[in-house]
Amino acid sequence: MEHRYRQLGFATVAAAWAVFWLVGTAASDRADYQDVYVQWAITVAILGGPSVIAAGLLWPAWWPRAAARLPAGLARLDGPARLLAVTAAALPAGRRDWGTAMTAELAQVRDRSARWWFAAGCARAALVMARHRRPRRTTPGSGCVTSTGAWWTTRSLARP
Amino acid sequence: MTRSRRPSAQTTAVILALAETPAGWRYGYELCQQLGLKAGSMYPILIRLADRRLLETTWETDPPSGRPPRHLYRLSGPGRSLAAELAAELAAEPAGGRAGRPATARPRWEGA
């Protein structure tokens, strides 16, 4: 299952990149526009590449632990319950009881669209929770890396 | 207790809704329906209130068979003091201000 998700992730990134490239080259018929587009694409690749690589490296460490927390009958659940189960499994240890609370509430919601809205809202809440739990030192750290990358790329591209 | 920052309209609405029945336990979906708030707004508010010890939480002890126990919420002592303070502030405001608004919270995201 892990292998399948990883393949799916890489295929999504590759497909998005291919579409981005094709749309860009098709939309820009003049050679100078194409140069600018290529420079821009390289910048995006340089800045976005490390995030994709980091996600690829972190995924094998994170996914087995999160998957172990998924309920046994996940396949038998409907879409909203499955979304909420994955959301609850992904929550940090100190917030997992809130995931259980949301799951218990969803069991009370009968209307299908209301279930989807509730599960989507809970997924958003989980994102907010995960963001608030992140240690503060990562924010300046990632900011420094991004700023240095942007500065280096701009400087390289600006050089004649 | 001194507050450093006034709670958002949504947080105020949640606190005042919980203060309607201070001794009773409420659950998340019920509060969402009462206030017209999405779960994505309600749960972060409940979590922040619980983190700040303004909310007591417990699990339903005797759920009907076939469904998991619910998480229940009610205001703690400091939470009830804050609710009284917020209610007094709202009552003191002019009719065209915040007090003139309906009880439902605005459906947009705000921090506590």
PDB file of C-alpha atoms in Angstrom:
ATOM      1  CA  MET A   1       0.000   0.000   0.000  1.00  0.00           C
ATOM      2  CA  GLU A   2       2.882   2.300   0.854  1.00  0.00           C
ATOM      3  CA  HIS A   3       4.466   1.603  -2.520  1.00  0.00           C
ATOM      4  CA  ARG A   4       1.178   2.346  -4.267  1.00  0.00           C
ATOM      5  CA  TYR A   5       0.771   5.711  -2.522  1.00  0.00           C
ATOM      6  CA  ARG A   6       4.352   6.666  -3.279  1.00  0.00           C
ATOM      7  CA  GLN A   7       3.882   5.811  -6.965  1.00  0.00           C
ATOM      8  CA  LEU A   8       0.658   7.808  -6.974  1.00  0.00           C
ATOM      9  CA  GLY A   9       2.437  10.789  -5.408  1.00  0.00           C
ATOM     10  CA  PHE A  10       5.265  10.773  -7.911  1.00  0.00           C
ATOM     11  CA  ALA A  11       2.837  10.275 -10.818  1.00  0.00           C
ATOM     12  CA  THR A  12       0.784  13.269  -9.623  1.00  0.00           C
ATOM     13  CA  VAL A  13       3.865  15.501  -9.380  1.00  0.00           C
ATOM     14  CA  ALA A  14       5.116  14.342 -12.803  1.00  0.00           C
ATOM     15  CA  ALA A  15       1.698  14.847 -14.417  1.00  0.00           C
ATOM     16  CA  ALA A  16       1.325  18.321 -12.889  1.00  0.00           C
ATOM     17  CA  TRP A  17       4.781  19.234 -14.119  1.00  0.00           C
ATOM     18  CA  ALA A  18       4.062  17.914 -17.641  1.00  0.00           C
ATOM     19  CA  VAL A  19       0.802  19.864 -17.852  1.00  0.00           C
ATOM     20  CA  PHE A  20       2.543  22.987 -16.545  1.00  0.00           C
ATOM     21  CA  TRP A  21       5.271  22.588 -19.163  1.00  0.00           C
ATOM     22  CA  LEU A  22       2.937  21.893 -22.092  1.00  0.00           C
ATOM     23  CA  VAL A  23       0.578  24.753 -21.243  1.00  0.00           C
ATOM     24  CA  GLY A  24       3.519  27.116 -20.865  1.00  0.00           C
ATOM     25  CA  THR A  25       5.180  26.218 -24.157  1.00  0.00           C
ATOM     26  CA  ALA A  26       1.878  26.185 -26.051  1.00  0.00           C
ATOM     27  CA  ALA A  27       0.841  29.566 -24.647  1.00  0.00           C
ATOM     28  CA  SER A  28       4.111  31.336 -25.419  1.00  0.00           C
ATOM     29  CA  ASP A  29       4.751  31.499 -29.163  1.00  0.00           C
ATOM     30  CA  ARG A  30       7.529  34.096 -29.045  1.00  0.00           C
ATOM     31  CA  ALA A  31      11.081  32.938 -28.366  1.00  0.00           C
ATOM     32  CA  ASP A  32      11.772  35.571 -25.668  1.00  0.00           C
ATOM     33  CA  TYR A  33       8.608  34.580 -23.799  1.00  0.00           C
ATOM     34  CA  GLN A  34       9.764  30.971 -23.953  1.00  0.00           C
ATOM     35  CA  ASP A  35      13.131  31.975 -22.450  1.00  0.00           C
ATOM     36  CA  VAL A  36      11.375  33.731 -19.590  1.00  0.00           C
ATOM     37  CA  TYR A  37       9.112  30.745 -19.150  1.00  0.00           C
ATOM     38  CA  VAL A  38      12.070  28.340 -19.030  1.00  0.00           C
ATOM     39  CA  GLN A  39      13.809  30.530 -16.425  1.00  0.00           C
ATOM     40  CA  TRP A  40      10.655  30.667 -14.386  1.00  0.00           C
ATOM     41  CA  ALA A  41      10.164  26.892 -14.650  1.00  0.00           C
ATOM     42  CA  ILE A  42      13.753  26.309 -13.504  1.00  0.00           C
ATOM     43  CA  THR A  43      13.178  28.620 -10.518  1.00  0.00           C
ATOM     44  CA  VAL A  44      10.021  26.749  -9.560  1.00  0.00           C
ATOM     45  CA  ALA A  45      11.832  23.409  -9.934  1.00  0.00           C
ATOM     46  CA  ILE A  46      14.767  24.567  -7.788  1.00  0.00           C
ATOM     47  CA  LEU A  47      12.519  25.963  -5.071  1.00  0.00           C
ATOM     48  CA  GLY A  48       9.921  23.189  -5.190  1.00  0.00           C
ATOM     49  CA  GLY A  49      12.298  20.273  -5.725  1.00  0.00           C
ATOM     50  CA  PRO A  50      13.607  20.109  -2.150  1.00  0.00           C
ATOM     51  CA  SER A  51      10.032  20.021  -0.801  1.00  0.00           C
ATOM     52  CA  VAL A  52       9.154  17.100  -3.080  1.00  0.00           C
ATOM     53  CA  ILE A  53      12.362  15.257  -2.132  1.00  0.00           C
ATOM     54  CA  ALA A  54      11.758  15.954   1.575  1.00  0.00           C
ATOM     55  CA  ALA A  55       8.189  14.666   1.273  1.00  0.00           C
ATOM     56  CA  GLY A  56       9.483  11.535  -0.475  1.00  0.00           C
ATOM     57  CA  LEU A  57      11.987  10.927   2.317  1.00  0.00           C
ATOM     58  CA  LEU A  58       9.555  11.659   5.169  1.00  0.00           C
ATOM     59  CA  TRP A  59       6.683   9.644   3.726  1.00  0.00           C
ATOM     60  CA  PRO A  60       8.202   6.158   4.454  1.00  0.00           C
ATOM     61  CA  ALA A  61       8.924   7.233   8.027  1.00  0.00           C
ATOM     62  CA  TRP A  62       5.484   8.725   8.635  1.00  0.00           C
ATOM     63  CA  TRP A  63       3.086   6.526   6.690  1.00  0.00           C
ATOM     64  CA  PRO A  64       3.635   3.125   8.426  1.00  0.00           C
ATOM     65  CA  ARG A  65       2.982   4.711  11.831  1.00  0.00           C
ATOM     66  CA  ALA A  66      -0.099   6.585  10.585  1.00  0.00           C
ATOM     67  CA  ALA A  67      -1.380   3.486   8.755  1.00  0.00           C
ATOM     68  CA  ALA A  68      -1.061   1.436  11.969  1.00  0.00           C
ATOM     69  CA  ARG A  69      -3.546   3.810  13.613  1.00  0.00           C
ATOM     70  CA  LEU A  70      -6.171   3.413  10.878  1.00  0.00           C
ATOM     71  CA  PRO A  71      -9.255   1.404  11.870  1.00  0.00           C
ATOM     72  CA  ALA A  72      -9.294  -2.219  10.741  1.00  0.00           C
ATOM     73  CA  GLY A  73     -12.455  -1.957   8.623  1.00  0.00           C
ATOM     74  CA  LEU A  74     -11.407   1.135   6.706  1.00  0.00           C
ATOM     75  CA  ALA A  75     -12.493  -0.297   3.358  1.00  0.00           C
ATOM     76  CA  ARG A  76     -16.042  -0.842   4.657  1.00  0.00           C
ATOM     77  CA  LEU A  77     -16.469   2.809   5.708  1.00  0.00           C
ATOM     78  CA  ASP A  78     -18.107   5.398   3.490  1.00  0.00           C
ATOM     79  CA  GLY A  79     -16.109   8.290   2.004  1.00  0.00           C
ATOM     80  CA  PRO A  80     -16.562  10.855   4.820  1.00  0.00           C
ATOM     81  CA  ALA A  81     -15.768   8.262   7.513  1.00  0.00           C
ATOM     82  CA  ARG A  82     -12.683   7.176   5.589  1.00  0.00           C
ATOM     83  CA  LEU A  83     -11.517  10.780   5.204  1.00  0.00           C
ATOM     84  CA  LEU A  84     -12.017  11.368   8.913  1.00  0.00           C
ATOM     85  CA  ALA A  85     -10.267   8.099   9.853  1.00  0.00           C
ATOM     86  CA  VAL A  86      -7.198   9.087   7.827  1.00  0.00           C
ATOM     87  CA  THR A  87      -7.357  12.606   9.297  1.00  0.00           C
ATOM     88  CA  ALA A  88      -7.566  11.253  12.849  1.00  0.00           C
ATOM     89  CA  ALA A  89      -4.676   8.844  12.208  1.00  0.00           C
ATOM     90  CA  ALA A  90      -2.510  11.685  10.962  1.00  0.00           C
ATOM     91  CA  LEU A  91      -3.030  13.852  14.044  1.00  0.00           C
ATOM     92  CA  PRO A  92      -0.103  14.351  16.435  1.00  0.00           C
ATOM     93  CA  ALA A  93      -0.155  12.230  19.601  1.00  0.00           C
ATOM     94  CA  GLY A  94      -1.384  15.033  21.860  1.00  0.00           C
ATOM     95  CA  ARG A  95      -4.398  15.705  19.639  1.00  0.00           C
ATOM     96  CA  ARG A  96      -5.526  12.181  18.839  1.00  0.00           C
ATOM     97  CA  ASP A  97      -8.407  12.247  21.318  1.00  0.00           C
ATOM     98  CA  TRP A  98      -9.877  15.127  19.289  1.00  0.00           C
ATOM     99  CA  GLY A  99      -9.749  12.884  16.223  1.00  0.00           C
ATOM    100  CA  THR A 100     -11.709  10.277  18.170  1.00  0.00           C
ATOM    101  CA  ALA A 101     -14.172  13.001  19.213  1.00  0.00           C
ATOM    102  CA  MET A 102     -14.730  14.048  15.597  1.00  0.00           C
ATOM    103  CA  THR A 103     -15.164  10.432  14.514  1.00  0.00           C
ATOM    104  CA  ALA A 104     -17.782   9.891  17.233  1.00  0.00           C
ATOM    105  CA  GLU A 105     -19.652  13.015  16.099  1.00  0.00           C
ATOM    106  CA  LEU A 106     -19.643  11.887  12.474  1.00  0.00           C
ATOM    107  CA  ALA A 107     -21.383   8.684  13.547  1.00  0.00           C
ATOM    108  CA  GLN A 108     -24.363  10.885  14.523  1.00  0.00           C
ATOM    109  CA  VAL A 109     -24.615  12.704  11.190  1.00  0.00           C
ATOM    110  CA  ARG A 110     -26.973  10.867   8.850  1.00  0.00           C
ATOM    111  CA  ASP A 111     -27.398  13.104   5.800  1.00  0.00           C
ATOM    112  CA  ARG A 112     -24.785  12.247   3.160  1.00  0.00           C
ATOM    113  CA  SER A 113     -23.860  15.791   2.157  1.00  0.00           C
ATOM    114  CA  ALA A 114     -23.810  16.882   5.799  1.00  0.00           C
ATOM    115  CA  ARG A 115     -21.403  13.985   6.507  1.00  0.00           C
ATOM    116  CA  TRP A 116     -19.099  15.177   3.730  1.00  0.00           C
ATOM    117  CA  TRP A 117     -19.206  18.776   4.973  1.00  0.00           C
ATOM    118  CA  PHE A 118     -18.546  17.682   8.527  1.00  0.00           C
ATOM    119  CA  ALA A 119     -15.646  15.397   7.546  1.00  0.00           C
ATOM    120  CA  ALA A 120     -14.111  18.087   5.318  1.00  0.00           C
ATOM    121  CA  GLY A 121     -14.428  20.614   8.152  1.00  0.00           C
ATOM    122  CA  CYS A 122     -12.732  18.207  10.545  1.00  0.00           C
ATOM    123  CA  ALA A 123      -9.922  17.636   8.035  1.00  0.00           C
ATOM    124  CA  ARG A 124      -9.430  21.405   7.896  1.00  0.00           C
ATOM    125  CA  ALA A 125      -9.457  21.583  11.687  1.00  0.00           C
ATOM    126  CA  ALA A 126      -6.829  18.823  11.775  1.00  0.00           C
ATOM    127  CA  LEU A 127      -4.625  20.848   9.440  1.00  0.00           C
ATOM    128  CA  VAL A 128      -4.972  23.856  11.736  1.00  0.00           C
ATOM    129  CA  MET A 129      -4.137  21.666  14.753  1.00  0.00           C
ATOM    130  CA  ALA A 130      -1.088  20.187  13.054  1.00  0.00           C
ATOM    131  CA  ARG A 131       0.110  23.660  12.119  1.00  0.00           C
ATOM    132  CA  HIS A 132      -0.306  24.960  15.657  1.00  0.00           C
ATOM    133  CA  ARG A 133       1.586  21.980  17.082  1.00  0.00           C
ATOM    134  CA  ARG A 134       4.619  22.446  14.859  1.00  0.00           C
ATOM    135  CA  PRO A 135       7.673  23.654  16.789  1.00  0.00           C
ATOM    136  CA  ARG A 136       8.353  27.324  16.230  1.00  0.00           C
ATOM    137  CA  ARG A 137      11.978  26.804  15.294  1.00  0.00           C
ATOM    138  CA  THR A 138      10.976  25.205  11.958  1.00  0.00           C
ATOM    139  CA  THR A 139       9.353  28.408  10.705  1.00  0.00           C
ATOM    140  CA  PRO A 140      12.467  30.615  10.774  1.00  0.00           C
ATOM    141  CA  GLY A 141      14.517  27.625   9.605  1.00  0.00           C
ATOM    142  CA  SER A 142      12.417  26.946   6.541  1.00  0.00           C
ATOM    143  CA  GLY A 143      12.165  30.701   5.908  1.00  0.00           C
ATOM    144  CA  CYS A 144      15.964  30.965   5.823  1.00  0.00           C
ATOM    145  CA  VAL A 145      16.269  28.018   3.420  1.00  0.00           C
ATOM    146  CA  THR A 146      13.600  29.431   1.109  1.00  0.00           C
ATOM    147  CA  SER A 147      15.082  32.939   1.172  1.00  0.00           C
ATOM    148  CA  THR A 148      18.583  31.649   0.450  1.00  0.00           C
ATOM    149  CA  GLY A 149      17.267  29.485  -2.391  1.00  0.00           C
ATOM    150  CA  ALA A 150      15.313  32.380  -3.887  1.00  0.00           C
ATOM    151  CA  TRP A 151      18.288  34.733  -3.598  1.00  0.00           C
ATOM    152  CA  TRP A 152      20.670  32.222  -5.173  1.00  0.00           C
ATOM    153  CA  THR A 153      18.283  31.426  -8.038  1.00  0.00           C
ATOM    154  CA  THR A 154      17.552  35.074  -8.787  1.00  0.00           C
ATOM    155  CA  ARG A 155      21.242  35.888  -8.743  1.00  0.00           C
ATOM    156  CA  SER A 156      22.063  32.965 -11.071  1.00  0.00           C
ATOM    157  CA  LEU A 157      19.335  33.884 -13.528  1.00  0.00           C
ATOM    158  CA  ALA A 158      20.156  37.590 -13.480  1.00  0.00           C
ATOM    159  CA  ARG A 159      23.780  36.884 -14.372  1.00  0.00           C
ATOM    160  CA  PRO A 160      24.357  37.487 -18.120  1.00  0.00           C
TER     161      PRO A 160
ATOM    162  CA  MET B   1      -8.389  36.619  35.334  1.00  0.00           C
ATOM    163  CA  THR B   2      -7.135  39.226  32.895  1.00  0.00           C
ATOM    164  CA  ARG B   3      -7.581  38.682  29.217  1.00  0.00           C
ATOM    165  CA  SER B   4      -4.855  39.857  26.861  1.00  0.00           C
ATOM    166  CA  ARG B   5      -7.051  39.818  23.764  1.00  0.00           C
ATOM    167  CA  ARG B   6     -10.749  39.935  23.083  1.00  0.00           C
ATOM    168  CA  PRO B   7     -12.023  36.607  21.703  1.00  0.00           C
ATOM    169  CA  SER B   8     -13.292  36.555  18.123  1.00  0.00           C
ATOM    170  CA  ALA B   9     -17.013  36.759  17.381  1.00  0.00           C
ATOM    171  CA  GLN B  10     -17.110  33.015  16.731  1.00  0.00           C
ATOM    172  CA  THR B  11     -15.318  32.164  19.969  1.00  0.00           C
ATOM    173  CA  THR B  12     -17.600  34.519  21.874  1.00  0.00           C
ATOM    174  CA  ALA B  13     -20.633  32.843  20.322  1.00  0.00           C
ATOM    175  CA  VAL B  14     -19.354  29.397  21.356  1.00  0.00           C
ATOM    176  CA  ILE B  15     -18.643  30.552  24.910  1.00  0.00           C
ATOM    177  CA  LEU B  16     -22.057  32.174  25.250  1.00  0.00           C
ATOM    178  CA  ALA B  17     -23.778  29.103  23.788  1.00  0.00           C
ATOM    179  CA  LEU B  18     -22.014  26.917  26.334  1.00  0.00           C
ATOM    180  CA  ALA B  19     -22.958  29.393  29.067  1.00  0.00           C
ATOM    181  CA  GLU B  20     -26.672  28.963  28.304  1.00  0.00           C
ATOM    182  CA  THR B  21     -26.570  25.660  30.211  1.00  0.00           C
ATOM    183  CA  PRO B  22     -23.451  25.974  32.350  1.00  0.00           C
ATOM    184  CA  ALA B  23     -23.911  22.676  34.164  1.00  0.00           C
ATOM    185  CA  GLY B  24     -24.967  20.679  31.119  1.00  0.00           C
ATOM    186  CA  TRP B  25     -22.638  18.837  28.794  1.00  0.00           C
ATOM    187  CA  ARG B  26     -22.807  19.738  25.093  1.00  0.00           C
ATOM    188  CA  TYR B  27     -21.335  18.009  22.077  1.00  0.00           C
ATOM    189  CA  GLY B  28     -19.571  19.401  19.026  1.00  0.00           C
ATOM    190  CA  TYR B  29     -22.089  18.752  16.255  1.00  0.00           C
ATOM    191  CA  GLU B  30     -24.914  20.153  18.369  1.00  0.00           C
ATOM    192  CA  LEU B  31     -22.943  23.382  18.855  1.00  0.00           C
ATOM    193  CA  CYS B  32     -22.142  23.516  15.119  1.00  0.00           C
ATOM    194  CA  GLN B  33     -25.850  23.300  14.301  1.00  0.00           C
ATOM    195  CA  GLN B  34     -26.890  25.799  16.957  1.00  0.00           C
ATOM    196  CA  LEU B  35     -24.374  28.435  15.859  1.00  0.00           C
ATOM    197  CA  GLY B  36     -24.246  27.669  12.144  1.00  0.00           C
ATOM    198  CA  LEU B  37     -20.518  27.042  12.359  1.00  0.00           C
ATOM    199  CA  LYS B  38     -18.598  24.513  10.291  1.00  0.00           C
ATOM    200  CA  ALA B  39     -16.650  21.776  12.069  1.00  0.00           C
ATOM    201  CA  GLY B  40     -13.470  23.303  10.651  1.00  0.00           C
ATOM    202  CA  SER B  41     -14.130  26.419  12.720  1.00  0.00           C
ATOM    203  CA  MET B  42     -15.757  24.812  15.747  1.00  0.00           C
ATOM    204  CA  TYR B  43     -13.113  22.256  16.661  1.00  0.00           C
ATOM    205  CA  PRO B  44     -10.120  24.625  16.662  1.00  0.00           C
ATOM    206  CA  ILE B  45     -12.142  26.929  18.935  1.00  0.00           C
ATOM    207  CA  LEU B  46     -13.042  24.079  21.291  1.00  0.00           C
ATOM    208  CA  ILE B  47      -9.435  22.892  21.320  1.00  0.00           C
ATOM    209  CA  ARG B  48      -8.086  26.353  22.135  1.00  0.00           C
ATOM    210  CA  LEU B  49     -10.673  26.822  24.896  1.00  0.00           C
ATOM    211  CA  ALA B  50      -9.740  23.428  26.353  1.00  0.00           C
ATOM    212  CA  ASP B  51      -6.015  24.247  26.092  1.00  0.00           C
ATOM    213  CA  ARG B  52      -6.641  27.451  28.032  1.00  0.00           C
ATOM    214  CA  ARG B  53      -8.575  25.526  30.712  1.00  0.00           C
ATOM    215  CA  LEU B  54     -11.749  27.436  29.901  1.00  0.00           C
ATOM    216  CA  LEU B  55     -13.508  24.220  28.908  1.00  0.00           C
ATOM    217  CA  GLU B  56     -13.999  20.930  30.728  1.00  0.00           C
ATOM    218  CA  THR B  57     -14.171  17.863  28.541  1.00  0.00           C
ATOM    219  CA  THR B  58     -15.325  14.332  29.203  1.00  0.00           C
ATOM    220  CA  TRP B  59     -16.431  11.257  27.292  1.00  0.00           C
ATOM    221  CA  GLU B  60     -19.995  10.005  27.228  1.00  0.00           C
ATOM    222  CA  THR B  61     -20.153   7.191  29.761  1.00  0.00           C
ATOM    223  CA  ASP B  62     -23.197   5.306  28.524  1.00  0.00           C
ATOM    224  CA  PRO B  63     -23.513   5.555  24.732  1.00  0.00           C
ATOM    225  CA  PRO B  64     -26.189   3.550  22.915  1.00  0.00           C
ATOM    226  CA  SER B  65     -24.830   0.292  21.547  1.00  0.00           C
ATOM    227  CA  GLY B  66     -23.311   0.490  18.100  1.00  0.00           C
ATOM    228  CA  ARG B  67     -21.995   4.002  18.318  1.00  0.00           C
ATOM    229  CA  PRO B  68     -18.802   5.357  19.833  1.00  0.00           C
ATOM    230  CA  PRO B  69     -18.952   7.585  22.935  1.00  0.00           C
ATOM    231  CA  ARG B  70     -19.152  11.280  22.245  1.00  0.00           C
ATOM    232  CA  HIS B  71     -16.793  13.925  23.529  1.00  0.00           C
ATOM    233  CA  LEU B  72     -18.717  16.361  25.740  1.00  0.00           C
ATOM    234  CA  TYR B  73     -17.926  19.935  26.666  1.00  0.00           C
ATOM    235  CA  ARG B  74     -18.940  22.493  29.259  1.00  0.00           C
ATOM    236  CA  LEU B  75     -17.399  25.686  30.612  1.00  0.00           C
ATOM    237  CA  SER B  76     -14.992  25.450  33.529  1.00  0.00           C
ATOM    238  CA  GLY B  77     -14.988  27.982  36.385  1.00  0.00           C
ATOM    239  CA  PRO B  78     -12.710  30.443  34.530  1.00  0.00           C
ATOM    240  CA  GLY B  79     -14.759  29.793  31.382  1.00  0.00           C
ATOM    241  CA  ARG B  80     -17.972  30.767  33.176  1.00  0.00           C
ATOM    242  CA  SER B  81     -16.299  33.934  34.490  1.00  0.00           C
ATOM    243  CA  LEU B  82     -15.201  34.792  30.966  1.00  0.00           C
ATOM    244  CA  ALA B  83     -18.719  34.118  29.661  1.00  0.00           C
ATOM    245  CA  ALA B  84     -20.182  36.479  32.275  1.00  0.00           C
ATOM    246  CA  GLU B  85     -17.604  39.105  31.347  1.00  0.00           C
ATOM    247  CA  LEU B  86     -18.353  38.766  27.625  1.00  0.00           C
ATOM    248  CA  ALA B  87     -22.103  38.852  28.205  1.00  0.00           C
ATOM    249  CA  ALA B  88     -21.705  42.051  30.266  1.00  0.00           C
ATOM    250  CA  GLU B  89     -19.545  43.607  27.532  1.00  0.00           C
ATOM    251  CA  LEU B  90     -22.132  42.734  24.885  1.00  0.00           C
ATOM    252  CA  ALA B  91     -24.957  44.123  26.998  1.00  0.00           C
ATOM    253  CA  ALA B  92     -23.028  47.362  27.538  1.00  0.00           C
ATOM    254  CA  GLU B  93     -22.441  47.928  23.828  1.00  0.00           C
ATOM    255  CA  PRO B  94     -24.781  50.236  21.870  1.00  0.00           C
ATOM    256  CA  ALA B  95     -27.730  48.650  20.073  1.00  0.00           C
ATOM    257  CA  GLY B  96     -26.186  49.166  16.624  1.00  0.00           C
ATOM    258  CA  GLY B  97     -22.940  47.469  17.621  1.00  0.00           C
ATOM    259  CA  ARG B  98     -22.028  43.915  18.340  1.00  0.00           C
ATOM    260  CA  ALA B  99     -25.017  43.389  20.620  1.00  0.00           C
ATOM    261  CA  GLY B 100     -27.367  44.081  17.732  1.00  0.00           C
ATOM    262  CA  ARG B 101     -26.095  41.100  15.756  1.00  0.00           C
ATOM    263  CA  PRO B 102     -27.930  37.810  15.657  1.00  0.00           C
ATOM    264  CA  ALA B 103     -26.830  35.020  17.989  1.00  0.00           C
ATOM    265  CA  THR B 104     -25.350  33.023  15.102  1.00  0.00           C
ATOM    266  CA  ALA B 105     -21.643  33.507  14.565  1.00  0.00           C
ATOM    267  CA  ARG B 106     -20.344  34.863  11.305  1.00  0.00           C
ATOM    268  CA  PRO B 107     -19.435  31.934   9.030  1.00  0.00           C
ATOM    269  CA  ARG B 108     -15.797  32.819   8.507  1.00  0.00           C
ATOM    270  CA  TRP B 109     -12.555  31.849  10.117  1.00  0.00           C
ATOM    271  CA  GLU B 110     -11.164  33.878  13.006  1.00  0.00           C
ATOM    272  CA  GLY B 111      -8.678  32.976  15.660  1.00  0.00           C
ATOM    273  CA  ALA B 112      -9.648  32.898  19.311  1.00  0.00           C
TER     274      ALA B 112
END
